[in-house]
XYZ file of C-alpha atoms in Angstrom:
757
model
C 80.205 52.738 -34.303
C 81.479 56.323 -34.445
C 77.991 57.581 -33.628
C 77.481 55.189 -30.686
C 80.894 55.617 -29.016
C 80.500 59.195 -27.694
C 77.207 58.392 -25.989
C 78.761 55.288 -24.439
C 81.667 57.308 -23.058
C 79.273 59.965 -21.822
C 77.130 57.368 -20.079
C 80.262 55.697 -18.688
C 81.438 58.942 -17.116
C 78.102 59.373 -15.350
C 78.548 56.145 -13.326
C 78.922 56.948 -9.579
C 82.516 56.529 -8.480
C 81.536 54.009 -5.796
C 79.795 51.780 -8.358
C 82.691 52.127 -10.777
C 85.291 51.248 -8.113
C 83.248 48.276 -6.872
C 82.766 46.864 -10.366
C 86.400 47.443 -11.358
C 87.708 45.775 -8.200
C 85.377 42.794 -8.584
C 86.466 42.344 -12.196
C 90.098 42.497 -11.126
C 89.452 40.041 -8.284
C 87.774 37.514 -10.546
C 90.589 37.824 -13.064
C 93.235 37.131 -10.413
C 91.235 34.257 -8.909
C 90.285 32.513 -12.142
C 93.142 33.402 -14.490
C 96.207 33.769 -12.299
C 96.353 32.402 -8.752
C 94.083 29.383 -8.237
C 94.510 25.975 -9.910
C 91.717 24.064 -11.649
C 90.583 20.771 -10.173
C 90.769 19.094 -13.578
C 94.452 19.365 -14.479
C 95.679 20.974 -11.256
C 97.383 23.807 -13.117
C 97.268 27.578 -13.062
C 96.965 29.279 -16.483
C 100.682 30.084 -16.737
C 101.635 26.472 -15.947
C 99.109 25.138 -18.440
C 100.427 27.436 -21.147
C 104.025 26.426 -20.464
C 103.209 22.715 -20.718
C 101.138 23.181 -23.885
C 103.689 25.453 -25.532
C 106.510 22.985 -24.822
C 104.446 20.197 -26.362
C 103.913 22.329 -29.473
C 107.669 22.923 -29.681
C 108.187 19.178 -29.656
C 109.868 19.227 -26.237
C 108.321 15.960 -25.088
C 110.030 13.589 -22.678
C 111.579 11.646 -25.574
C 113.060 14.759 -27.226
C 116.338 16.540 -26.590
C 116.616 19.448 -24.183
C 116.410 22.939 -25.637
C 117.205 26.366 -24.224
C 114.688 27.528 -21.638
C 114.726 30.986 -23.193
C 113.188 29.512 -26.340
C 110.298 28.051 -24.365
C 109.716 31.234 -22.385
C 109.751 33.333 -25.565
C 107.224 31.027 -27.205
C 104.935 31.116 -24.156
C 105.045 34.916 -23.915
C 104.677 35.520 -27.625
C 101.787 33.141 -28.211
C 99.825 32.608 -25.009
C 100.937 34.519 -21.910
C 101.776 38.213 -22.458
C 103.355 38.847 -19.056
C 106.843 39.239 -17.610
C 109.508 36.802 -18.734
C 110.991 36.568 -15.229
C 107.716 35.418 -13.693
C 107.099 32.969 -16.528
C 110.588 31.477 -16.256
C 110.277 31.194 -12.487
C 107.008 29.286 -12.911
C 108.755 26.905 -15.327
C 111.696 26.442 -12.941
C 109.291 25.591 -10.123
C 107.805 22.822 -12.271
C 111.316 21.427 -12.820
C 112.536 21.424 -9.208
C 112.286 17.898 -7.727
C 112.384 19.399 -4.228
C 109.417 21.688 -4.974
C 107.105 19.340 -6.908
C 106.448 15.746 -5.915
C 106.155 14.820 -9.600
C 107.996 17.449 -11.709
C 106.404 18.403 -15.022
C 109.599 19.750 -16.555
C 112.935 17.975 -16.949
C 115.589 20.636 -16.422
C 119.234 20.542 -17.394
C 121.560 23.045 -15.733
C 121.267 25.038 -12.531
C 117.614 24.972 -11.496
C 118.269 25.995 -7.871
C 118.750 23.891 -4.763
C 116.678 23.120 -1.654
C 118.567 25.694 0.440
C 117.853 28.484 -2.041
C 115.159 27.552 -4.588
C 115.572 30.906 -6.339
C 119.280 30.487 -6.992
C 118.598 29.075 -10.470
C 120.609 30.262 -13.478
C 119.213 32.615 -16.115
C 117.060 31.071 -18.827
C 119.767 31.624 -21.441
C 121.973 29.127 -19.590
C 119.497 26.342 -18.774
C 117.813 23.777 -21.002
C 114.542 21.964 -20.519
C 111.943 19.596 -21.890
C 108.790 17.998 -20.534
C 109.125 15.157 -18.040
C 107.656 11.729 -18.583
C 105.009 12.464 -15.943
C 103.763 15.382 -18.095
C 102.446 12.793 -20.556
C 99.405 12.283 -18.306
C 98.379 15.858 -19.155
C 98.996 15.691 -22.910
C 98.309 12.142 -24.149
C 94.660 12.805 -24.951
C 94.906 16.456 -25.929
C 94.196 15.896 -29.631
C 91.330 13.473 -29.048
C 88.464 15.906 -28.638
C 88.712 15.883 -24.859
C 88.945 19.602 -24.098
C 87.583 22.894 -25.241
C 89.725 25.395 -27.115
C 89.736 29.170 -26.660
C 91.416 31.979 -28.622
C 94.762 33.206 -27.330
C 95.220 36.806 -26.174
C 95.370 38.256 -29.708
C 92.962 35.841 -31.369
C 95.517 34.445 -33.806
C 95.864 31.027 -32.193
C 93.878 28.653 -30.013
C 94.902 27.181 -26.696
C 93.272 24.487 -24.526
C 91.075 25.768 -21.723
C 92.165 22.709 -19.708
C 94.502 19.779 -20.198
C 92.953 16.264 -20.147
C 94.735 14.969 -17.048
C 94.624 11.209 -16.619
C 95.350 11.590 -12.877
C 94.375 14.219 -10.251
C 97.548 16.275 -10.687
C 96.330 18.918 -8.213
C 96.322 16.389 -5.373
C 99.542 14.730 -6.510
C 101.670 17.871 -6.852
C 99.706 20.262 -4.665
C 99.622 23.994 -5.240
C 100.042 27.315 -3.469
C 98.761 30.720 -4.468
C 97.421 33.992 -3.149
C 94.476 35.548 -4.964
C 92.322 38.510 -3.923
C 90.483 37.727 -0.706
C 91.404 34.031 -0.840
C 94.399 31.741 -1.041
C 95.201 28.114 -1.716
C 97.679 25.747 -0.111
C 97.291 22.117 -1.171
C 99.986 19.615 -0.114
C 101.284 16.934 -2.518
C 100.286 13.274 -2.198
C 101.535 9.861 -3.262
C 100.335 8.732 -6.694
C 99.786 5.089 -5.794
C 97.824 5.961 -2.651
C 95.593 8.389 -4.553
C 95.044 5.838 -7.335
C 93.941 3.198 -4.800
C 91.574 5.706 -3.190
C 90.076 6.564 -6.599
C 89.501 2.893 -7.420
C 87.867 2.386 -4.018
C 85.622 5.407 -4.610
C 84.579 4.118 -8.054
C 83.555 0.795 -6.499
C 81.964 2.374 -3.415
C 80.184 5.620 -4.244
C 78.727 5.790 -0.729
C 82.143 5.701 0.962
C 83.324 8.320 3.457
C 86.551 10.105 4.308
C 87.310 7.731 7.199
C 87.532 4.897 4.660
C 89.438 6.946 2.087
C 92.275 7.716 4.512
C 92.946 3.995 4.778
C 94.447 4.479 1.331
C 95.632 8.087 1.559
C 97.510 8.127 4.870
C 98.388 11.801 4.519
C 100.372 14.162 2.279
C 103.590 12.927 0.685
C 106.192 15.658 0.219
C 109.301 15.479 -1.994
C 111.471 15.169 1.122
C 112.009 12.157 3.380
C 111.368 14.188 6.521
C 108.708 12.774 8.842
C 105.087 13.903 9.013
C 104.243 13.981 12.722
C 100.711 15.386 12.591
C 98.418 13.090 14.634
C 96.092 10.849 12.602
C 93.017 12.556 14.073
C 94.215 15.974 12.906
C 94.928 14.605 9.415
C 91.378 13.200 9.325
C 89.934 16.567 10.395
C 92.033 18.304 7.741
C 90.634 16.061 5.004
C 87.098 16.477 6.352
C 87.194 20.278 6.338
C 89.724 20.982 3.594
C 91.746 23.142 5.972
C 94.320 22.460 8.670
C 98.037 22.158 9.245
C 100.643 19.501 8.520
C 103.693 19.368 10.767
C 106.981 17.906 9.522
C 110.127 17.021 11.407
C 113.649 16.517 10.068
C 115.033 13.003 9.783
C 118.248 12.296 11.696
C 120.471 9.605 13.096
C 123.328 9.493 15.632
C 126.777 8.627 14.370
C 129.802 8.607 16.707
C 127.862 10.714 19.261
C 127.126 13.300 16.535
C 123.593 14.197 15.433
C 123.307 14.088 11.633
C 120.203 15.465 9.908
C 119.711 13.931 6.463
C 116.244 15.176 5.446
C 114.616 18.520 6.208
C 110.945 19.554 6.147
C 109.517 20.692 2.825
C 110.840 24.163 1.880
C 113.161 24.239 4.905
C 116.631 25.613 4.210
C 119.737 24.020 5.721
C 121.409 27.409 5.535
C 118.648 29.079 7.546
C 118.613 26.261 10.120
C 122.388 26.575 10.426
C 121.967 30.299 11.147
C 119.187 29.641 13.699
C 121.335 27.161 15.638
C 124.451 29.347 15.367
C 122.484 32.319 16.738
C 121.436 30.280 19.782
C 125.032 29.181 20.289
C 126.184 32.786 20.149
C 123.546 33.746 22.717
C 124.833 30.868 24.900
C 121.484 29.107 24.790
C 123.164 25.912 23.562
C 126.302 25.531 25.698
C 126.185 21.751 25.172
C 127.003 22.104 21.441
C 130.641 22.540 20.491
C 130.216 22.904 16.733
C 127.788 22.710 13.819
C 128.734 21.839 10.244
C 126.828 21.886 6.987
C 128.329 19.027 4.961
C 125.694 19.041 2.212
C 127.029 18.484 -1.306
C 125.915 17.136 -4.694
C 126.086 13.559 -3.408
C 124.220 14.222 -0.147
C 121.878 17.156 -0.681
C 121.260 17.380 3.074
C 123.828 16.608 5.773
C 123.726 18.900 8.780
C 126.012 17.760 11.615
C 125.574 18.797 15.280
C 128.574 18.031 17.509
C 127.876 17.893 21.295
C 130.551 18.941 23.780
C 130.565 15.583 25.533
C 129.013 12.141 25.457
C 127.046 13.011 28.603
C 124.740 15.379 26.715
C 121.153 14.119 26.485
C 120.780 13.923 22.690
C 117.021 13.348 22.835
C 116.501 16.508 24.877
C 118.839 18.422 22.566
C 117.071 17.346 19.354
C 113.707 18.080 20.989
C 114.883 21.605 21.713
C 116.154 22.070 18.152
C 112.829 20.852 16.752
C 110.955 23.330 18.950
C 113.152 26.347 18.171
C 114.281 25.955 14.539
C 112.932 25.005 11.122
C 113.994 21.413 11.752
C 110.310 21.116 12.589
C 107.953 23.092 10.411
C 104.207 23.418 9.908
C 102.468 23.874 6.575
C 99.016 25.415 6.257
C 96.453 23.421 4.283
C 93.636 25.210 2.469
C 92.222 23.066 -0.333
C 90.818 25.979 -2.302
C 90.494 25.435 -6.046
C 88.415 26.201 -9.112
C 85.847 23.443 -9.495
C 84.319 21.925 -12.599
C 81.604 24.599 -12.363
C 84.251 27.314 -12.743
C 83.826 28.632 -9.192
C 86.456 28.737 -6.428
C 85.669 26.610 -3.391
C 87.400 24.880 -0.479
C 86.761 21.158 -0.930
C 87.239 18.237 1.412
C 88.954 15.064 0.224
C 85.772 13.181 -0.701
C 84.339 16.119 -2.641
C 87.645 16.633 -4.426
C 88.016 13.008 -5.553
C 84.341 12.711 -6.495
C 84.408 15.877 -8.573
C 87.682 14.923 -10.241
C 86.251 11.517 -11.171
C 83.315 13.329 -12.780
C 85.809 15.419 -14.753
C 87.767 12.314 -15.735
C 84.662 10.333 -16.698
C 83.485 13.199 -18.899
C 86.963 13.405 -20.482
C 86.990 9.667 -21.208
C 83.531 9.803 -22.770
C 84.667 12.625 -25.022
C 87.780 10.653 -25.956
C 85.842 7.449 -26.651
C 83.199 9.242 -28.698
C 85.920 11.033 -30.628
C 87.679 7.742 -31.371
C 84.362 6.063 -32.215
C 83.561 8.828 -34.674
C 86.990 8.468 -36.282
C 86.531 4.687 -36.556
C 83.080 5.061 -38.106
C 84.437 7.574 -40.599
C 87.299 5.253 -41.495
C 84.981 2.253 -41.847
C 82.797 4.286 -44.174
C 85.836 4.979 -46.372
C 86.980 1.342 -46.199
C 83.560 0.161 -47.369
C 83.896 2.406 -50.414
C 87.424 1.216 -51.118
C 86.392 -2.418 -50.889
C 83.525 -1.773 -53.327
C 86.091 -0.281 -55.657
C 88.319 -3.372 -55.379
C 85.394 -5.659 -56.136
C 84.648 -3.613 -59.260
C 88.146 -2.496 -60.083
C 87.798 -2.751 -63.921
C 84.613 -0.691 -64.003
C 86.094 1.871 -61.614
C 89.174 2.252 -63.837
C 86.973 2.595 -66.924
C 84.858 5.327 -65.326
C 87.927 7.242 -64.135
C 89.579 7.011 -67.597
C 86.526 7.973 -69.641
C 84.400 10.213 -67.414
C 84.567 13.994 -67.341
C 83.125 13.935 -63.821
C 84.453 10.724 -62.286
C 83.353 11.524 -58.694
C 79.723 11.998 -59.691
C 79.780 8.980 -61.980
C 81.324 6.766 -59.277
C 78.768 7.986 -56.751
C 75.927 7.193 -59.181
C 77.305 3.869 -60.366
C 78.050 2.253 -56.987
C 75.796 4.307 -54.642
C 78.839 5.823 -52.900
C 79.076 8.982 -50.804
C 81.221 11.872 -51.951
C 83.782 11.030 -49.255
C 84.012 7.432 -50.477
C 84.270 8.511 -54.084
C 87.034 10.967 -53.260
C 88.928 8.270 -51.339
C 88.745 6.008 -54.417
C 90.053 8.779 -56.624
C 92.951 9.333 -54.195
C 94.170 5.717 -54.503
C 97.581 5.339 -56.110
C 98.072 2.767 -58.876
C 100.370 0.614 -56.734
C 97.593 0.319 -54.136
C 95.449 -1.620 -56.612
C 97.403 -4.781 -55.863
C 95.651 -7.815 -54.390
C 97.708 -7.472 -51.204
C 96.248 -4.035 -50.548
C 92.728 -5.442 -50.671
C 93.681 -7.982 -47.989
C 95.109 -5.188 -45.820
C 91.891 -3.192 -46.153
C 89.782 -6.173 -45.098
C 92.072 -6.816 -42.119
C 91.917 -3.156 -41.118
C 88.124 -3.184 -41.403
C 87.836 -6.237 -39.182
C 90.093 -4.603 -36.572
C 88.115 -1.361 -36.656
C 84.820 -3.221 -36.386
C 86.145 -4.934 -33.271
C 87.289 -1.603 -31.802
C 83.941 -0.052 -32.653
C 82.045 -2.754 -30.797
C 84.422 -2.459 -27.851
C 83.949 1.323 -27.635
C 80.172 1.012 -27.903
C 80.198 -1.570 -25.138
C 82.215 0.720 -22.861
C 80.008 3.721 -23.595
C 76.774 1.797 -23.384
C 77.365 -0.083 -20.137
C 78.048 1.762 -16.868
C 79.782 -1.189 -15.202
C 82.069 -1.698 -18.201
C 82.794 2.028 -18.280
C 83.829 1.972 -14.614
C 86.121 -0.993 -15.244
C 87.713 0.904 -18.131
C 88.185 3.961 -15.893
C 89.767 1.835 -13.148
C 92.041 0.060 -15.602
C 93.384 3.363 -16.916
C 94.101 4.504 -13.359
C 95.858 1.207 -12.544
C 98.046 1.430 -15.637
C 99.039 5.024 -14.903
C 99.760 4.190 -11.251
C 102.026 1.368 -12.393
C 103.739 3.606 -14.972
C 104.280 6.764 -12.911
C 103.809 5.725 -9.271
C 106.507 5.302 -6.638
C 106.903 4.595 -2.941
C 105.960 7.086 -0.247
C 108.813 9.451 0.622
C 107.468 11.204 3.731
C 106.936 8.633 6.491
C 104.071 9.309 8.882
C 105.174 8.849 12.488
C 103.660 9.368 15.908
C 105.936 11.673 17.880
C 105.476 13.534 21.133
C 105.328 17.309 21.033
C 108.790 18.839 20.934
C 109.606 21.109 23.858
C 112.438 23.528 24.098
C 114.512 23.302 27.233
C 115.947 25.912 29.431
C 119.720 25.730 29.163
C 119.911 24.646 32.784
C 118.100 21.399 31.953
C 121.101 19.984 30.110
C 124.151 21.926 31.184
C 126.732 20.790 33.747
C 126.046 22.695 36.950
C 129.192 24.427 38.249
C 129.938 27.092 40.873
C 130.741 30.508 39.429
C 131.681 33.940 40.744
C 130.022 36.921 39.071
C 132.214 40.040 39.135
C 130.688 43.462 38.469
C 132.635 46.715 38.196
C 131.458 50.185 39.142
C 131.367 51.178 35.472
C 129.003 48.295 34.712
C 131.375 45.687 33.245
C 130.490 42.105 34.130
C 132.210 38.719 33.837
C 131.905 35.200 35.195
C 134.730 33.151 36.730
C 134.528 29.414 37.380
C 134.578 28.381 41.039
C 134.243 30.286 44.305
C 137.908 30.504 45.218
C 138.609 33.660 43.244
C 139.790 36.713 45.198
C 137.770 39.645 43.800
C 140.299 42.146 45.202
C 142.961 40.687 42.898
C 140.876 41.063 39.751
C 142.131 43.678 37.295
C 139.851 46.231 35.715
C 140.058 48.772 32.908
C 141.693 52.073 33.734
C 139.455 54.200 35.928
C 137.265 51.259 36.929
C 137.094 49.185 40.121
C 135.148 46.416 41.860
C 131.491 46.977 42.721
C 130.551 43.489 43.860
C 131.287 39.779 43.634
C 128.404 37.295 43.736
C 129.115 33.603 44.321
C 126.449 31.370 42.805
C 126.029 28.554 40.243
C 125.942 28.764 36.459
C 122.285 27.662 36.295
C 121.010 30.466 38.550
C 119.386 33.719 37.474
C 121.130 36.941 38.520
C 118.952 39.897 39.515
C 120.412 43.393 39.264
C 118.958 46.374 41.111
C 119.739 49.900 39.952
C 119.651 53.112 41.962
C 116.148 53.955 40.667
C 114.603 50.806 42.174
C 114.288 48.842 38.895
C 115.253 45.188 38.636
C 116.841 43.392 35.669
C 117.752 39.765 35.139
C 120.341 37.663 33.338
C 121.318 34.014 33.596
C 124.856 33.444 34.785
C 125.643 31.024 31.937
C 125.103 33.858 29.428
C 127.822 36.058 30.948
C 131.309 36.349 29.410
C 134.348 34.603 30.808
C 136.550 36.278 33.438
C 139.628 35.692 31.285
C 139.157 39.129 29.753
C 137.670 42.366 31.005
C 134.139 41.076 30.460
C 131.367 42.969 28.687
C 129.309 46.019 29.573
C 125.938 45.193 31.081
C 124.363 47.615 28.621
C 125.096 45.038 25.904
C 122.725 42.621 27.644
C 120.248 44.967 29.340
C 118.506 48.214 28.444
C 119.356 50.097 31.629
C 117.488 53.352 32.154
C 119.381 56.565 31.257
C 121.415 58.016 34.130
C 120.781 54.851 36.193
C 123.537 52.688 37.649
C 123.469 49.111 38.904
C 123.947 48.977 42.682
C 123.381 45.366 43.774
C 123.398 41.767 42.492
C 121.275 38.942 43.923
C 120.969 35.227 43.194
C 118.765 32.733 44.992
C 115.914 30.257 44.739
C 112.595 31.586 43.443
C 110.799 31.194 46.785
C 113.507 32.950 48.825
C 112.291 36.106 50.621
C 114.284 39.343 50.683
C 114.060 42.451 52.774
C 114.204 45.593 50.615
C 113.964 49.237 51.632
C 115.189 52.762 51.082
C 117.099 55.205 53.266
C 113.951 57.221 54.035
C 112.961 54.459 56.466
C 110.431 52.505 54.345
C 110.565 48.922 53.117
C 108.787 45.612 52.531
C 109.321 41.882 51.998
C 109.526 40.491 48.475
C 110.092 37.082 46.896
C 113.096 36.558 44.654
C 110.797 35.480 41.794
C 109.061 38.868 42.029
C 112.384 40.531 41.319
C 112.876 38.423 38.169
C 111.893 39.742 34.749
C 112.355 38.682 31.133
C 112.265 42.264 29.842
C 115.591 43.764 28.830
C 114.483 47.160 30.121
C 113.655 45.686 33.537
C 110.708 46.500 35.766
C 110.019 48.915 38.634
C 110.182 47.223 42.050
C 111.068 49.750 44.791
C 109.511 53.198 44.628
C 112.138 55.840 45.438
C 111.210 59.507 45.862
C 113.132 62.710 46.500
C 116.493 61.173 45.591
C 116.285 58.536 48.302
C 118.703 55.630 47.975
C 118.048 51.921 47.754
C 119.473 49.832 50.593
C 121.192 46.514 49.999
C 118.584 43.715 50.058
C 119.013 41.043 52.692
C 117.670 37.492 52.617
C 115.271 36.289 55.330
C 114.141 32.756 56.142
C 111.385 32.468 58.743
C 108.693 35.106 58.289
C 107.083 34.252 61.640
C 110.113 33.940 63.926
C 112.779 36.234 62.474
C 113.208 39.877 63.416
C 114.314 42.968 61.500
C 117.317 45.084 62.450
C 117.197 48.749 61.331
C 120.164 51.088 61.980
C 120.361 54.780 60.996
C 123.505 56.728 60.195
C 123.131 58.625 63.510
C 123.246 55.535 65.684
C 119.578 54.795 66.251
C 118.681 51.121 66.247
C 115.309 49.370 66.172
C 114.542 45.643 66.305
C 110.996 44.422 65.609
C 109.275 41.203 64.388
C 109.587 40.518 60.660
C 105.885 39.660 60.360
C 105.031 43.325 61.043
C 106.365 44.231 57.583
C 104.077 43.469 54.596
C 104.845 41.143 51.694
C 104.567 43.126 48.426
C 105.518 42.583 44.791
C 106.479 46.216 44.334
C 105.995 49.630 45.884
C 107.395 51.784 48.681
C 106.392 49.555 51.573
C 105.607 50.559 55.167
C 107.523 52.689 57.626
C 110.303 50.704 59.290
C 111.798 53.316 61.608
C 110.562 56.822 62.360
C 112.861 59.645 61.249
C 111.443 63.113 61.998
C 111.177 65.573 59.135
C 113.534 68.054 60.814
C 116.185 65.318 61.092
C 115.783 64.401 57.450
C 115.970 68.061 56.387
C 118.940 69.078 58.568
C 122.399 69.868 57.196
C 123.474 66.361 58.218
C 120.269 64.447 57.496
C 119.467 61.243 59.268
C 118.936 58.232 57.012
C 118.283 54.526 57.421
C 121.708 53.011 56.725
C 121.410 49.276 57.410
C 118.410 46.963 57.053
C 118.953 43.314 57.902
C 117.043 40.178 58.750
C 117.768 38.930 62.248
C 117.193 35.210 62.939
C 116.645 33.966 66.493
C 119.596 33.523 68.888
C 122.184 35.321 66.801
C 124.506 38.096 67.863
C 124.636 41.587 66.425
C 128.095 43.121 66.085
C 128.155 46.842 65.251
C 131.404 48.305 64.026
C 132.260 51.982 64.393
C 135.786 52.829 63.359
C 138.133 50.738 65.502
C 135.384 50.016 68.022
C 132.809 47.243 67.957
C 129.652 46.813 70.005
C 128.075 43.407 70.601
C 124.381 42.802 71.218
C 123.748 39.265 72.401
C 120.240 37.780 72.134
C 119.619 38.713 75.751
C 120.682 42.358 75.314
C 118.684 42.828 72.090
C 115.483 43.261 74.087
C 116.600 46.761 75.104
C 116.385 47.830 71.433
C 113.253 45.857 70.533
C 110.031 47.672 69.778
C 107.269 47.947 67.191
C 107.577 48.765 63.515
C 107.651 52.511 62.826
C 109.003 53.576 66.232
C 111.919 56.002 66.663
C 114.310 53.386 67.966
C 116.969 53.708 70.706
C 120.360 55.373 70.433
C 123.527 53.331 70.652
C 126.162 54.303 73.205
C 128.076 57.425 72.089
C 131.315 55.700 70.911
C 129.291 53.528 68.539
C 126.874 56.025 67.012
C 128.822 56.422 63.782
C 128.061 52.955 62.440
C 130.333 51.667 59.637
C 129.331 48.031 59.429
C 126.810 45.595 60.949
C 127.327 41.834 61.280
C 124.844 39.114 62.229
C 126.852 36.116 63.439
C 126.425 32.977 65.560
C 127.267 33.187 69.255
C 130.321 30.920 69.077
C 132.007 33.166 66.485
C 131.949 36.303 68.625
C 135.361 37.324 70.002
C 134.642 37.881 73.680
């Protein structure tokens, strides 16, 4: 060995790095896939789970025994079979004991083994006690009957089973999850009785298909009573391909106008759902909920109570929204990837899985029956020798008393085998009684009957199938239970917009110059009487309804949007807009708008350009807004004005130096963003002078309305008949107002009957 080793190392070092890395990674991958992460189709266990179950059985921790410290089990597993971390090993054992994690727990835990809201909140292994559950018997009953192969443990001092002889398809009953290298598994649990019926059907009908199997296996059956709402067609497709998704929905009922959830989807946490709903309430997305309480305790493991604000709230719409936006409805991926009987990982459909497991089970039963038959034959052989001895008891005693080699002499005298002769020599004197001979004959008759029965089962395929079915029926009766997860047909849950369920009320939105915003109920508030923080004052007051979106325009031409129901109450000073929106640096909000989506607005800048835009084009879901009006050279945005009839209305444009132009609205383009077209011509020299001319007012002008222009204490009225003098085409210079009215302060568009003549 010492002479060979150096050359081996030398050859090993000459391997190209790429080949070495490839081989090393593949070896690692296969180790993780086969020995760590994926379960075997036979017993449905990963190696660590199998070693825990076997080690507990060797410690005598069967279902009929007393509980013992979990630390003792973990130490035994690590020391004898699984040389890995104690934390990971204990966590694997805890998982097998949690009734909310496994449909049929393999371990019976005593102490804190976690709870559905926090499965990893279990106590340390020095505090908990455990033993195997009754269900674990299906994995261990036939272990010592020659049913499985045995392999050396990690240090070669002991042997461990390569598989456990499962009497039922544990992998389908309890499911499994795991992530290997380049592949993963996610198999949901199923109901034992349903699977047993499907197996019996498959034994009787080898040419069956998945469509017939799902008459027995309706779908997965999780440890929770939450509903499975996946459509039947999707469940069929999942079983046909071995991949898919299962959607679950929480179970609830209404009690005194309160919604009470009593069962959550598998692996859903009431604590997390509570936080999800509370977060929506804080963001004012659920104004119809007044309170939420988690009343779960040791008597009711799940009791989540939703309290609506009033009896007028549509509870169906509310629960639909909660299903769509929280873990009250949850999907689980299905990927039926497992290690098959051939030792290779593969995704299997339902028919392939059950067929292959039945092959595994049939092979296990044959091994068990042959093992028992061999034991019976061996015992009958000994009984025949003992009965010969009883028939010739005096001669046997004489030979034993006088012979120097009694075994050889007995063998020669009565034509016995060495085993029979040794059995005769091992008889105690008190067993020579007549009663013992009768017992031996009775035992022989019973064993002969068992022998014939075993040979009949092994020699006849039909009888063998009946035996296989009978075992499955007995186990289904012993360990089976009713389905927990009902399968229901439900419509797809849809989240609502808050406006769908809230009470619509008029509100007044108040915005300060420093960007503080608040919402007051009603339209009768006087904005001039509202108090602000020191150094702040009113910028604008918008009267709208609490279901309407509010669009904000800043002085850079960007638009932002909030819903009025999300704004703080006017009882205080409100909140800064920057807490709701990501307003651009050095930008300030100038205007607020609220309207229907199809309402048109006239927007423009003081350099004389503008366009028509829909209100919905101003809306945005982005907190940082979007660019709408292009402003250059420090030009200012004018206050938008709503327009109604694009074909009949006109546009009124007034500059700060008293020029006025009226032209048809349809001459201005409809755009979603940009600078627009020229509205009124302002010469460059006027724009560049020491007192530059700018477009000051831009308004929509419906037919047959008066224009009232205010300049200081003076006002100038333009009736519909006089407006023709100032009417022209878009982009013209416009006509000057009379001298006393050139310094325009305010422009009003009002009906004829309201003008003070």
